[in-house]
mmCIF file of C-alpha atoms in Angstrom:
data_model
loop_
_atom_site.group_PDB
_atom_site.id
_atom_site.type_symbol
_atom_site.label_atom_id
_atom_site.label_comp_id
_atom_site.label_asym_id
_atom_site.label_seq_id
_atom_site.Cartn_x
_atom_site.Cartn_y
_atom_site.Cartn_z
ATOM 1 C CA MET A 1 0.000 0.000 0.000
ATOM 2 C CA ILE A 2 2.769 2.466 0.916
ATOM 3 C CA ALA A 3 4.680 1.575 -2.242
ATOM 4 C CA ARG A 4 1.585 2.225 -4.366
ATOM 5 C CA LEU A 5 0.961 5.551 -2.601
ATOM 6 C CA PHE A 6 4.603 6.544 -3.148
ATOM 7 C CA LEU A 7 4.358 5.644 -6.861
ATOM 8 C CA CYS A 8 1.153 7.685 -7.241
ATOM 9 C CA LEU A 9 2.743 10.649 -5.464
ATOM 10 C CA LEU A 10 5.842 10.377 -7.671
ATOM 11 C CA LEU A 11 3.721 10.273 -10.831
ATOM 12 C CA ALA A 12 1.586 13.185 -9.649
ATOM 13 C CA CYS A 13 4.714 15.280 -9.172
ATOM 14 C CA ALA A 14 6.158 14.258 -12.536
ATOM 15 C CA LEU A 15 3.037 14.724 -14.671
ATOM 16 C CA PRO A 16 3.171 18.514 -14.807
ATOM 17 C CA ALA A 17 6.691 18.284 -16.256
ATOM 18 C CA PHE A 18 5.551 15.949 -19.060
ATOM 19 C CA GLY A 19 3.027 18.473 -20.347
ATOM 20 C CA GLN A 20 5.307 21.483 -20.129
ATOM 21 C CA PRO A 21 6.349 23.114 -23.366
ATOM 22 C CA ARG A 22 10.043 23.355 -24.138
ATOM 23 C CA ALA A 23 11.734 26.464 -22.715
ATOM 24 C CA LEU A 24 12.221 28.611 -25.787
ATOM 25 C CA ASP A 25 13.007 32.295 -26.034
ATOM 26 C CA VAL A 26 11.842 33.894 -29.315
ATOM 27 C CA THR A 27 11.860 37.556 -30.322
ATOM 28 C CA VAL A 28 10.692 39.180 -33.537
ATOM 29 C CA THR A 29 10.814 42.903 -34.232
ATOM 30 C CA ARG A 30 9.720 44.694 -37.356
ATOM 31 C CA GLY A 31 11.576 47.646 -38.768
ATOM 32 C CA ASP A 32 10.999 49.651 -41.896
ATOM 33 C CA SER A 33 13.421 50.201 -44.748
ATOM 34 C CA ASP A 34 13.124 51.775 -48.181
ATOM 35 C CA GLY A 35 12.057 48.457 -49.678
ATOM 36 C CA GLY A 36 9.507 47.545 -46.989
ATOM 37 C CA HIS A 37 9.495 45.709 -43.702
ATOM 38 C CA VAL A 38 12.601 44.029 -42.280
ATOM 39 C CA TYR A 39 12.183 41.530 -39.478
ATOM 40 C CA SER A 40 14.899 40.875 -36.916
ATOM 41 C CA VAL A 41 14.518 37.484 -35.305
ATOM 42 C CA GLY A 42 16.135 35.731 -32.402
ATOM 43 C CA ALA A 43 15.551 32.423 -30.692
ATOM 44 C CA SER A 44 17.438 30.288 -28.234
ATOM 45 C CA GLY A 45 17.013 27.057 -26.404
ATOM 46 C CA VAL A 46 19.024 24.433 -24.554
ATOM 47 C CA VAL A 47 19.450 20.758 -25.401
ATOM 48 C CA ALA A 48 21.174 17.979 -23.502
ATOM 49 C CA ALA A 49 23.121 17.063 -26.636
ATOM 50 C CA ALA A 50 26.825 17.837 -26.876
ATOM 51 C CA PRO A 51 27.967 20.415 -29.462
ATOM 52 C CA ALA A 52 29.371 17.653 -31.734
ATOM 53 C CA LYS A 53 25.938 16.005 -31.993
ATOM 54 C CA VAL A 54 24.254 19.377 -32.535
ATOM 55 C CA TRP A 55 26.756 20.221 -35.264
ATOM 56 C CA LYS A 56 26.271 16.880 -37.011
ATOM 57 C CA ILE A 57 22.491 17.271 -37.188
ATOM 58 C CA LEU A 58 22.413 20.992 -38.066
ATOM 59 C CA THR A 59 24.864 20.514 -40.952
ATOM 60 C CA ASP A 60 23.038 17.510 -42.422
ATOM 61 C CA TYR A 61 21.069 19.999 -44.516
ATOM 62 C CA GLU A 62 19.365 17.563 -46.864
ATOM 63 C CA ARG A 63 17.725 15.717 -43.938
ATOM 64 C CA MET A 64 16.201 18.853 -42.373
ATOM 65 C CA PRO A 65 12.864 18.458 -44.212
ATOM 66 C CA GLU A 66 12.410 15.224 -42.227
ATOM 67 C CA PHE A 67 11.861 17.200 -39.033
ATOM 68 C CA VAL A 68 11.526 20.936 -39.773
ATOM 69 C CA PRO A 69 7.838 21.798 -40.240
ATOM 70 C CA ASP A 70 6.919 23.358 -43.570
ATOM 71 C CA MET A 71 10.335 22.708 -45.147
ATOM 72 C CA ARG A 72 9.641 20.637 -48.230
ATOM 73 C CA SER A 73 13.133 20.121 -49.611
ATOM 74 C CA ALA A 74 16.777 21.008 -49.084
ATOM 75 C CA ARG A 75 19.358 20.129 -51.718
ATOM 76 C CA VAL A 76 23.092 20.796 -51.601
ATOM 77 C CA LEU A 77 24.062 22.386 -54.912
ATOM 78 C CA ALA A 78 27.769 22.761 -54.096
ATOM 79 C CA ARG A 79 30.148 22.090 -51.226
ATOM 80 C CA ASP A 80 33.715 23.316 -50.869
ATOM 81 C CA SER A 81 35.282 22.704 -47.475
ATOM 82 C CA TYR A 82 33.160 24.819 -45.091
ATOM 83 C CA ARG A 83 31.153 26.649 -47.786
ATOM 84 C CA VAL A 84 27.861 25.161 -48.945
ATOM 85 C CA THR A 85 25.330 26.343 -51.517
ATOM 86 C CA LEU A 86 21.883 25.044 -50.626
ATOM 87 C CA GLU A 87 18.508 25.205 -52.357
ATOM 88 C CA GLN A 88 15.469 25.120 -50.049
ATOM 89 C CA THR A 89 11.748 25.063 -50.675
ATOM 90 C CA GLY A 90 9.041 25.389 -48.100
ATOM 91 C CA VAL A 91 5.893 27.160 -47.110
ATOM 92 C CA ALA A 92 5.085 29.979 -44.701
ATOM 93 C CA ARG A 93 1.718 29.697 -42.931
ATOM 94 C CA PHE A 94 -0.244 31.780 -40.482
ATOM 95 C CA LEU A 95 -4.013 31.565 -40.038
ATOM 96 C CA PHE A 96 -5.401 31.836 -43.588
ATOM 97 C CA PHE A 97 -2.113 33.087 -45.067
ATOM 98 C CA ARG A 98 0.023 30.588 -47.030
ATOM 99 C CA ARG A 99 3.006 31.267 -49.259
ATOM 100 C CA ASP A 100 5.412 28.912 -51.055
ATOM 101 C CA ILE A 101 9.026 29.953 -50.591
ATOM 102 C CA HIS A 102 12.098 29.106 -52.657
ATOM 103 C CA LEU A 103 15.607 30.136 -51.596
ATOM 104 C CA VAL A 104 19.165 29.504 -52.662
ATOM 105 C CA VAL A 105 21.514 30.287 -49.791
ATOM 106 C CA GLN A 106 25.249 30.304 -49.181
ATOM 107 C CA ILE A 107 26.304 28.714 -45.904
ATOM 108 C CA LEU A 108 29.609 29.381 -44.178
ATOM 109 C CA GLU A 109 30.437 26.873 -41.457
ATOM 110 C CA GLN A 110 32.729 27.526 -38.552
ATOM 111 C CA PRO A 111 32.895 23.972 -37.153
ATOM 112 C CA MET A 112 31.367 23.322 -33.776
ATOM 113 C CA SER A 113 30.572 26.979 -33.143
ATOM 114 C CA ARG A 114 28.504 28.718 -35.823
ATOM 115 C CA ILE A 115 26.719 28.477 -39.157
ATOM 116 C CA ASP A 116 26.106 31.660 -41.175
ATOM 117 C CA VAL A 117 23.439 31.581 -43.878
ATOM 118 C CA GLY A 118 23.101 34.308 -46.508
ATOM 119 C CA LEU A 119 20.762 34.801 -49.450
ATOM 120 C CA VAL A 120 21.940 34.095 -52.992
ATOM 121 C CA SER A 121 18.510 34.262 -54.661
ATOM 122 C CA GLY A 122 14.855 33.549 -54.031
ATOM 123 C CA ASP A 123 11.682 34.904 -52.491
ATOM 124 C CA MET A 124 13.380 37.249 -50.005
ATOM 125 C CA ARG A 125 14.882 40.711 -50.441
ATOM 126 C CA LEU A 126 17.055 40.081 -47.411
ATOM 127 C CA TYR A 127 17.831 36.844 -45.634
ATOM 128 C CA HIS A 128 20.731 36.341 -43.290
ATOM 129 C CA CYS A 129 20.756 34.135 -40.238
ATOM 130 C CA ARG A 130 23.234 32.595 -37.843
ATOM 131 C CA TRP A 131 23.139 29.446 -35.723
ATOM 132 C CA GLU A 132 25.497 29.564 -32.745
ATOM 133 C CA LEU A 133 26.403 26.577 -30.578
ATOM 134 C CA GLN A 134 27.410 27.402 -27.023
ATOM 135 C CA PRO A 135 28.667 24.502 -24.873
ATOM 136 C CA LEU A 136 27.322 24.564 -21.324
ATOM 137 C CA ASP A 137 29.483 23.871 -18.271
ATOM 138 C CA ALA A 138 26.891 21.463 -16.896
ATOM 139 C CA GLY A 139 26.744 19.609 -20.225
ATOM 140 C CA GLY A 140 24.541 20.167 -23.213
ATOM 141 C CA THR A 141 24.412 23.031 -25.667
ATOM 142 C CA ARG A 142 22.661 26.379 -25.911
ATOM 143 C CA ILE A 143 21.557 26.964 -29.494
ATOM 144 C CA VAL A 144 21.116 30.587 -30.526
ATOM 145 C CA TYR A 145 19.418 31.494 -33.810
ATOM 146 C CA SER A 146 19.432 35.094 -35.030
ATOM 147 C CA GLY A 147 18.808 36.832 -38.297
ATOM 148 C CA GLN A 148 17.203 39.436 -40.462
ATOM 149 C CA LEU A 149 14.743 38.783 -43.216
ATOM 150 C CA ALA A 150 12.615 40.749 -45.618
ATOM 151 C CA PRO A 151 10.219 38.907 -47.925
ATOM 152 C CA LYS A 152 9.779 40.005 -51.538
ATOM 153 C CA PHE A 153 6.063 39.263 -51.200
ATOM 154 C CA TYR A 154 3.362 41.072 -49.263
ATOM 155 C CA VAL A 155 3.130 40.230 -45.585
ATOM 156 C CA PRO A 156 0.165 41.821 -43.765
ATOM 157 C CA GLY A 157 1.577 44.524 -41.492
ATOM 158 C CA MET A 158 -0.436 43.589 -38.422
ATOM 159 C CA LEU A 159 0.213 39.854 -38.839
ATOM 160 C CA GLY A 160 3.783 39.807 -40.140
ATOM 161 C CA ALA A 161 5.652 39.661 -36.837
ATOM 162 C CA ASN A 162 3.201 37.083 -35.449
ATOM 163 C CA MET A 163 3.473 34.951 -38.598
ATOM 164 C CA ILE A 164 7.268 34.991 -38.474
ATOM 165 C CA ARG A 165 7.304 34.346 -34.718
ATOM 166 C CA SER A 166 5.071 31.306 -35.234
ATOM 167 C CA ASP A 167 7.359 29.951 -37.977
ATOM 168 C CA ILE A 168 10.502 30.494 -35.856
ATOM 169 C CA GLU A 169 8.894 28.852 -32.803
ATOM 170 C CA LYS A 170 7.833 25.804 -34.859
ATOM 171 C CA MET A 171 11.261 25.507 -36.472
ATOM 172 C CA MET A 172 13.241 25.897 -33.240
ATOM 173 C CA THR A 173 10.981 23.519 -31.316
ATOM 174 C CA ALA A 174 11.373 20.883 -34.046
ATOM 175 C CA VAL A 175 15.158 21.312 -34.160
ATOM 176 C CA LEU A 176 15.535 21.176 -30.366
ATOM 177 C CA ASP A 177 13.235 18.152 -30.121
ATOM 178 C CA ARG A 178 15.231 16.338 -32.824
ATOM 179 C CA LEU A 179 18.500 17.094 -31.019
ATOM 180 C CA ASP A 180 17.158 15.706 -27.754
ATOM 181 C CA ARG A 181 15.916 12.437 -29.263
ATOM 182 C CA PRO A 182 17.739 9.512 -27.675
ATOM 183 C CA ASP A 183 18.157 7.780 -31.068
ATOM 184 C CA GLN A 184 20.257 10.701 -32.340
ATOM 185 C CA ALA A 185 23.516 9.563 -30.763
ATOM 186 C CA GLY A 186 26.372 11.770 -31.775
#
């Protein structure tokens, strides 16, 4: 009886943790430029995975559509040491708004610490982002995503920041969840 009571108490204490969303910090701010709106984005989260595992998964670009929501394809067009040219297709969604997106980006890798992504061509006027990997003293890795983007297409002014925030939250949550999967040994 005491053992069963202890087990129930243990489960009752643990259940709130199972339903908790991942700790994720996301910011999106909209600024104006001559060509239209520019969005500055930032997101960060912590995973138990070591930087080497994080690096391995984040630089396996062609497998990202397997776990990043709304990314349909990613194809390496060229690779030279730590420089990669990548073609991506996907979709941006928010409420009733849906837009197909095609990008060709140049990626500069600084192994185990950062990945810089810049626009070559596609459906953005401006697209630059950075993934930073910060090892934690207690183990694990803090992943910091930052960037600026400006779509070539119309984004409703009142909804733009919310739409982009939703996309960044979905992407970061999917990436962090993939990195914390036990079957992703690295």
